[in-house]
């Protein structure tokens, strides 16, 4: 059983229905596995029925007490379904731990109309202090059904759900439902209940007590949940008028009710209600709030009754009521309220602000004769621009408090005579700078200068400077002079004197003031009057200030006084405070009006001017030489060069251009300059290129001039550039020399600079009509080691010396011998002999001997053989001396073992340096067996000697 219990508790992969049925059929001694399956899979009803029907009630107790107490409501419901004894059910409920929902339990029992079985249990729960809403709901239902003092329970208890209990009571007792709904303030349910059951008295009482305008609106106007029923509303209103409000003891309840009637647009009913409450003898007849409400309602509903109410009632709030009347347009009623309660200031305010009758207000003020009333009237008259009357009213009120507005309005209206009267009164009452200042200004405006002077001499707290400024702005210069002079404001005094035409005095005041603005004003005035001497004095104090210089210049320019302006700035250059702006602006003026002076000015002061600014001026004035000068001194060499090129007619000068072009940073300008010179100054190209030599790309330069076919113009440059051994330069220069037929120069160029297409040049030159160029072609072939092509060319032109030189340079025996054969075949013995001399080291002696013997050129070959024999004789002599020295060394170093003899007799001891092996011949003819042998030249002789050549000697070759 334990294993079955474990499986059904922990396993989720079995069919609950089949397992449940199986366990029922198995009738296990312990029903716990079946309980677990039914609890986990919600088969509680089947479980209870099975256990109850099989008399296994103890397992029902085990289930709800130990396994799952929360299942008690379902278990109780199932037990009741099988008519289980109520005592068993009560015992089961009482013994189960409180871990279940009371509401669910009540619902299960209530479904079966057996709720009374819970009565004692529920009361015990209440006595235990439970606040579970389900407990109290169940008790309320029991009390209602049993009629066991339900009113007391519903009115004294707050733990039940009023909506649930109200709904439960509606069909049983609407009064109890009303009580439950009212306790819980279930407004919608209560309105529905009372309307459906005709309980309008209760509804009216509830509405008055609730004091909720929203609820009143639903009752009087209806909404989606409570559609308006005219009959119901009429009955409700009757109940409110007859019983509700007369019973009300709180004025706030009446107030909310009135507001609700207003909101529902029920004016007639509301007026009737309020008159009954207030005008009749009731506790609220003298109530301040209700009187206010009655007048307020009349104002909003029936304004014809307001005057009557104001006269009959006396305990209302006069200021508030008057304000409401004013807001509602009842101005006469508001005036009567203020007048009745002697609020004279507000009363005259109504006449002024709302009735709009200043005449009635004046009459009322005359009757009251109070300062506040006169002040209020004066303000109104002032606002109505009755300035004289307003000032009279203020004087009667002896009130200067509104002096700011009086001054403003009177000043704008130009009523300065009346303003003087007001200000004199105000000066006696208050000591304010504004009052005395305005009095001074009013004296000035009314030309009472003597009074002004007296006031200035006496003690005062006026803002004299401000008044003087106003007089100055208004054109009252004489008064302004008095005011500025009294405060020693030399700056403003100077400006004033300017306006009065006293320029000399103005300049003197300017010196005292030493103010930029003063100098500026005096200067402008002097310019306007063409007092240029005085204007210059002022201007010299202005131009030393950078910010004043340009406006001053514009002033002079605008009036066309250019000469005077230039003179002013020129005189200012020597000042100690002269600054860059002065030199710059003078330069700009020269650009505009005196271009002939600009260059001298720039040369003198270029270091003290703002060069970029002057550059723009020169550009605008098309002063190109000056522009170049500025670019150079501003290190803008690129722009300088560009300007010269673009405006060469005015700006070009060869020497300066050369100095500039070498300093530019943009390489493209070099080539632009070359094109410019090619177009305009072609004869100076070489000079320009000479200074640009280290900076230009020689290949690009040559290409440029090749395209334009102007290479001869840069010949000097090409000569100088050859030191770089540039291919393009070399080829261009060589082409130029060919064109000029300068073969000497071409030969030197080829020999000293080898970076060019030598084969291509040789191929061009070998067809040249001049012999020297064809010789150069052969020379180029020699340099390229194309010996055969060189020989062919030399042979063709019969330049045999060149041919022999080529053969010698080739160091080729075959080439040298071929040339010998050519000379033999062409019948040129002299060249044959010369070739033997030239190619002595290359030709083989046997070949020479053969050619000489076969072609009868022995005489021509004899020098070669003589030289050859002398060479070999020298070698033999050298070898003989070496052998003798070696013998002596051997003999001196021998040890008596016959070593010397062996060395002398050894056949191989002379091998080595001599290189002749065992064929060294030291003897004469006898060494060959005696007799003479004919020599190669056909002679026989027995002579011997150093110069003879016998057969044995030639036999060695």
Short mmCIF file of C-alpha atoms in Angstrom, two decimals, residues 653-924:
data_model
loop_
_atom_site.label_atom_id
_atom_site.label_comp_id
_atom_site.label_asym_id
_atom_site.label_seq_id
_atom_site.Cartn_x
_atom_site.Cartn_y
_atom_site.Cartn_z
CA UNK A 653 59.01 91.43 -63.41
CA UNK A 654 61.52 88.76 -64.24
CA UNK A 655 63.88 89.05 -61.33
CA UNK A 656 61.16 89.11 -58.68
CA UNK A 657 59.29 86.28 -60.38
CA UNK A 658 62.41 84.14 -60.19
CA UNK A 659 62.71 84.87 -56.49
CA UNK A 660 59.08 83.97 -55.93
CA UNK A 661 58.78 80.85 -58.04
CA UNK A 662 61.50 78.98 -56.16
CA UNK A 663 59.56 79.45 -52.92
CA UNK A 664 56.15 78.14 -53.99
CA UNK A 665 54.88 74.93 -52.42
CA UNK A 666 52.52 73.85 -55.19
CA UNK A 667 54.63 71.97 -57.73
CA UNK A 668 52.06 72.55 -60.46
CA UNK A 669 52.90 76.24 -60.42
CA UNK A 670 56.37 75.44 -61.77
CA UNK A 671 54.91 74.07 -64.94
CA UNK A 672 52.27 76.76 -65.10
CA UNK A 673 55.10 79.29 -64.90
CA UNK A 674 56.94 77.51 -67.73
CA UNK A 675 53.85 77.66 -69.92
CA UNK A 676 53.45 81.30 -69.02
CA UNK A 677 57.06 82.10 -70.01
CA UNK A 678 56.76 80.00 -73.15
CA UNK A 679 53.77 82.08 -74.14
CA UNK A 680 54.96 85.53 -73.10
CA UNK A 681 58.73 85.49 -72.39
CA UNK A 682 60.24 82.56 -74.32
CA UNK A 683 63.75 84.00 -74.40
CA UNK A 684 63.93 83.98 -70.60
CA UNK A 685 62.94 80.38 -70.25
CA UNK A 686 66.47 79.13 -69.76
CA UNK A 687 67.08 81.67 -67.02
CA UNK A 688 63.88 80.64 -65.27
CA UNK A 689 64.67 76.97 -65.61
CA UNK A 690 68.09 77.58 -64.22
CA UNK A 691 66.64 78.74 -60.88
CA UNK A 692 64.03 75.97 -60.93
CA UNK A 693 66.53 73.27 -61.82
CA UNK A 694 66.50 71.51 -58.46
CA UNK A 695 62.69 71.60 -58.10
CA UNK A 696 61.21 70.52 -61.42
CA UNK A 697 60.72 67.08 -62.85
CA UNK A 698 63.11 67.06 -65.82
CA UNK A 699 61.14 64.40 -67.63
CA UNK A 700 57.93 66.42 -67.37
CA UNK A 701 59.68 69.61 -68.49
CA UNK A 702 61.17 67.92 -71.53
CA UNK A 703 57.83 66.33 -72.35
CA UNK A 704 56.11 69.72 -72.13
CA UNK A 705 58.50 71.38 -74.55
CA UNK A 706 58.56 68.40 -76.86
CA UNK A 707 54.79 68.61 -77.24
CA UNK A 708 55.03 72.28 -78.08
CA UNK A 709 58.11 71.72 -80.29
CA UNK A 710 60.16 74.31 -78.41
CA UNK A 711 63.13 72.29 -77.27
CA UNK A 712 65.70 74.75 -78.72
CA UNK A 713 64.46 77.38 -76.28
CA UNK A 714 65.68 75.35 -73.32
CA UNK A 715 69.04 74.21 -74.70
CA UNK A 716 70.97 75.79 -71.84
CA UNK A 717 68.69 74.12 -69.36
CA UNK A 718 69.26 70.75 -71.08
CA UNK A 719 73.00 71.22 -70.88
CA UNK A 720 72.78 72.03 -67.20
CA UNK A 721 70.30 69.24 -66.50
CA UNK A 722 72.53 66.59 -68.11
CA UNK A 723 74.43 66.39 -64.87
CA UNK A 724 71.46 64.42 -63.54
CA UNK A 725 71.90 61.88 -66.38
CA UNK A 726 68.15 61.92 -66.99
CA UNK A 727 67.05 59.85 -69.95
CA UNK A 728 64.50 62.34 -71.25
CA UNK A 729 66.98 65.20 -70.93
CA UNK A 730 69.77 63.23 -72.63
CA UNK A 731 67.59 62.16 -75.52
CA UNK A 732 66.15 65.65 -76.00
CA UNK A 733 69.58 67.21 -75.95
CA UNK A 734 70.97 64.58 -78.33
CA UNK A 735 68.08 65.17 -80.72
CA UNK A 736 68.76 68.89 -80.56
CA UNK A 737 72.47 68.36 -81.35
CA UNK A 738 71.56 66.13 -84.28
CA UNK A 739 69.21 68.79 -85.53
CA UNK A 740 71.98 71.37 -85.18
CA UNK A 741 74.52 68.93 -86.76
CA UNK A 742 76.84 69.44 -83.83
CA UNK A 743 78.66 66.12 -83.94
CA UNK A 744 81.33 67.25 -81.50
CA UNK A 745 78.77 68.11 -78.88
CA UNK A 746 76.87 64.92 -79.60
CA UNK A 747 80.07 62.86 -79.16
CA UNK A 748 80.74 64.55 -75.83
CA UNK A 749 77.14 64.06 -74.69
CA UNK A 750 77.23 60.37 -75.56
CA UNK A 751 80.58 59.80 -73.86
CA UNK A 752 79.65 61.65 -70.65
CA UNK A 753 75.98 60.67 -70.21
CA UNK A 754 74.90 57.14 -70.97
CA UNK A 755 71.22 57.17 -69.87
CA UNK A 756 69.50 57.12 -73.27
CA UNK A 757 68.46 54.64 -75.97
CA UNK A 758 71.86 54.11 -77.53
CA UNK A 759 70.73 51.49 -80.06
CA UNK A 760 67.86 53.60 -81.25
CA UNK A 761 70.16 56.61 -81.62
CA UNK A 762 72.74 54.51 -83.45
CA UNK A 763 70.13 53.24 -85.85
CA UNK A 764 69.09 56.83 -86.56
CA UNK A 765 72.66 58.04 -87.00
CA UNK A 766 73.90 55.23 -89.27
CA UNK A 767 71.61 56.63 -91.96
CA UNK A 768 72.66 60.23 -91.43
CA UNK A 769 74.07 62.01 -94.44
CA UNK A 770 77.08 63.36 -92.54
CA UNK A 771 80.01 61.06 -92.07
CA UNK A 772 80.76 62.19 -88.52
CA UNK A 773 77.32 61.20 -87.36
CA UNK A 774 77.74 57.80 -88.93
CA UNK A 775 81.05 57.53 -87.05
CA UNK A 776 79.13 58.32 -83.89
CA UNK A 777 76.72 55.53 -84.79
CA UNK A 778 79.65 53.13 -85.02
CA UNK A 779 80.90 54.47 -81.72
CA UNK A 780 77.49 53.78 -80.15
CA UNK A 781 77.56 50.23 -81.50
CA UNK A 782 80.98 49.85 -79.91
CA UNK A 783 79.57 51.00 -76.59
CA UNK A 784 76.77 48.53 -76.98
CA UNK A 785 79.36 45.80 -77.94
CA UNK A 786 77.74 45.29 -81.27
CA UNK A 787 81.10 45.00 -82.94
CA UNK A 788 79.97 43.55 -86.23
CA UNK A 789 77.46 46.35 -86.82
CA UNK A 790 80.12 48.91 -85.97
CA UNK A 791 82.68 47.26 -88.31
CA UNK A 792 80.17 47.00 -91.07
CA UNK A 793 79.40 50.71 -90.78
CA UNK A 794 83.12 51.68 -90.65
CA UNK A 795 83.95 49.48 -93.61
CA UNK A 796 81.07 50.99 -95.53
CA UNK A 797 82.40 54.48 -94.93
CA UNK A 798 86.03 53.30 -95.34
CA UNK A 799 86.87 54.45 -91.88
CA UNK A 800 89.56 51.84 -91.45
CA UNK A 801 91.10 53.43 -88.43
CA UNK A 802 87.75 53.29 -86.69
CA UNK A 803 87.35 49.72 -87.81
CA UNK A 804 90.74 48.77 -86.35
CA UNK A 805 89.86 50.56 -83.13
CA UNK A 806 86.61 48.64 -82.99
CA UNK A 807 88.41 45.36 -83.50
CA UNK A 808 90.89 46.21 -80.73
CA UNK A 809 88.07 47.20 -78.37
CA UNK A 810 86.19 44.01 -79.06
CA UNK A 811 89.15 41.94 -77.71
CA UNK A 812 88.02 39.25 -80.12
CA UNK A 813 90.64 37.31 -82.12
CA UNK A 814 88.04 36.32 -84.71
CA UNK A 815 86.97 39.89 -85.32
CA UNK A 816 90.57 41.11 -85.60
CA UNK A 817 91.56 38.31 -87.99
CA UNK A 818 88.40 38.87 -90.07
CA UNK A 819 89.39 42.54 -90.39
CA UNK A 820 92.91 41.43 -91.51
CA UNK A 821 91.42 39.24 -94.12
CA UNK A 822 89.16 42.09 -95.25
CA UNK A 823 92.18 44.34 -95.74
CA UNK A 824 94.02 41.58 -97.63
CA UNK A 825 91.03 40.86 -99.83
CA UNK A 826 90.41 44.54 -100.49
CA UNK A 827 94.07 45.01 -101.48
CA UNK A 828 94.96 47.48 -98.75
CA UNK A 829 98.43 46.45 -97.46
CA UNK A 830 98.94 49.66 -95.48
CA UNK A 831 95.79 49.05 -93.47
CA UNK A 832 96.89 45.42 -93.13
CA UNK A 833 100.16 46.56 -91.55
CA UNK A 834 98.37 49.14 -89.39
CA UNK A 835 95.84 46.58 -88.24
CA UNK A 836 98.69 44.29 -87.15
CA UNK A 837 100.02 47.10 -85.03
CA UNK A 838 96.61 48.01 -83.63
CA UNK A 839 95.45 44.47 -82.96
CA UNK A 840 98.85 43.12 -82.04
CA UNK A 841 97.62 41.35 -78.92
CA UNK A 842 94.60 39.81 -80.66
CA UNK A 843 95.83 38.24 -83.91
CA UNK A 844 97.55 34.91 -83.99
CA UNK A 845 101.06 34.87 -85.47
CA UNK A 846 100.50 31.82 -87.60
CA UNK A 847 97.43 33.45 -89.17
CA UNK A 848 99.45 36.58 -89.86
CA UNK A 849 102.31 34.58 -91.28
CA UNK A 850 99.99 32.60 -93.49
CA UNK A 851 98.21 35.72 -94.83
CA UNK A 852 101.53 37.48 -95.43
CA UNK A 853 103.10 34.51 -97.19
CA UNK A 854 100.04 33.76 -99.35
CA UNK A 855 99.41 37.31 -100.42
CA UNK A 856 102.95 38.61 -100.63
CA UNK A 857 102.67 40.95 -97.72
CA UNK A 858 105.85 39.89 -95.95
CA UNK A 859 107.27 43.38 -95.94
CA UNK A 860 104.09 44.77 -94.47
CA UNK A 861 104.04 42.02 -91.83
CA UNK A 862 107.75 42.28 -91.02
CA UNK A 863 107.33 44.98 -88.30
CA UNK A 864 104.82 42.76 -86.57
CA UNK A 865 107.22 39.79 -86.61
CA UNK A 866 110.18 41.89 -85.48
CA UNK A 867 108.21 43.08 -82.54
CA UNK A 868 106.97 39.58 -81.88
CA UNK A 869 110.52 38.16 -81.94
CA UNK A 870 111.75 40.88 -79.66
CA UNK A 871 109.00 40.05 -77.24
CA UNK A 872 109.83 36.38 -77.24
CA UNK A 873 113.57 37.02 -76.99
CA UNK A 874 112.92 39.05 -73.88
CA UNK A 875 110.89 36.24 -72.41
CA UNK A 876 113.70 33.71 -73.18
CA UNK A 877 116.29 35.95 -71.58
CA UNK A 878 114.17 36.28 -68.53
CA UNK A 879 113.75 32.52 -68.31
CA UNK A 880 117.52 31.93 -68.74
CA UNK A 881 118.29 34.30 -65.90
CA UNK A 882 115.76 32.63 -63.68
CA UNK A 883 117.19 29.16 -64.46
CA UNK A 884 120.74 30.32 -63.71
CA UNK A 885 119.65 31.82 -60.43
CA UNK A 886 117.86 28.65 -59.56
CA UNK A 887 120.96 26.56 -60.30
CA UNK A 888 123.07 28.73 -58.12
CA UNK A 889 120.60 28.41 -55.25
CA UNK A 890 120.60 24.65 -55.67
CA UNK A 891 124.38 24.42 -55.70
CA UNK A 892 124.67 26.64 -52.64
CA UNK A 893 122.11 24.66 -50.77
CA UNK A 894 123.16 21.14 -51.89
CA UNK A 895 124.14 18.51 -49.28
CA UNK A 896 126.60 16.55 -51.41
CA UNK A 897 124.09 13.99 -52.59
CA UNK A 898 124.26 15.08 -56.18
CA UNK A 899 121.19 17.14 -55.85
CA UNK A 900 122.45 19.90 -58.10
CA UNK A 901 123.23 17.50 -60.89
CA UNK A 902 119.89 15.91 -60.58
CA UNK A 903 118.18 19.23 -60.69
CA UNK A 904 120.16 20.30 -63.74
CA UNK A 905 119.61 17.04 -65.51
CA UNK A 906 115.99 16.58 -64.60
CA UNK A 907 113.69 16.83 -67.59
CA UNK A 908 110.94 18.58 -65.72
CA UNK A 909 112.83 21.00 -63.55
CA UNK A 910 112.33 23.95 -65.93
CA UNK A 911 108.58 23.62 -66.05
CA UNK A 912 106.63 26.31 -64.28
CA UNK A 913 107.23 29.99 -64.76
CA UNK A 914 109.04 29.63 -68.07
CA UNK A 915 106.10 27.73 -69.56
CA UNK A 916 108.11 26.08 -72.39
CA UNK A 917 108.44 22.56 -71.05
CA UNK A 918 111.32 20.52 -72.38
CA UNK A 919 111.39 22.40 -75.71
CA UNK A 920 113.51 25.28 -74.50
CA UNK A 921 116.24 25.86 -77.12
CA UNK A 922 119.40 27.40 -75.90
CA UNK A 923 121.80 26.45 -78.63
CA UNK A 924 122.44 27.64 -82.23
#
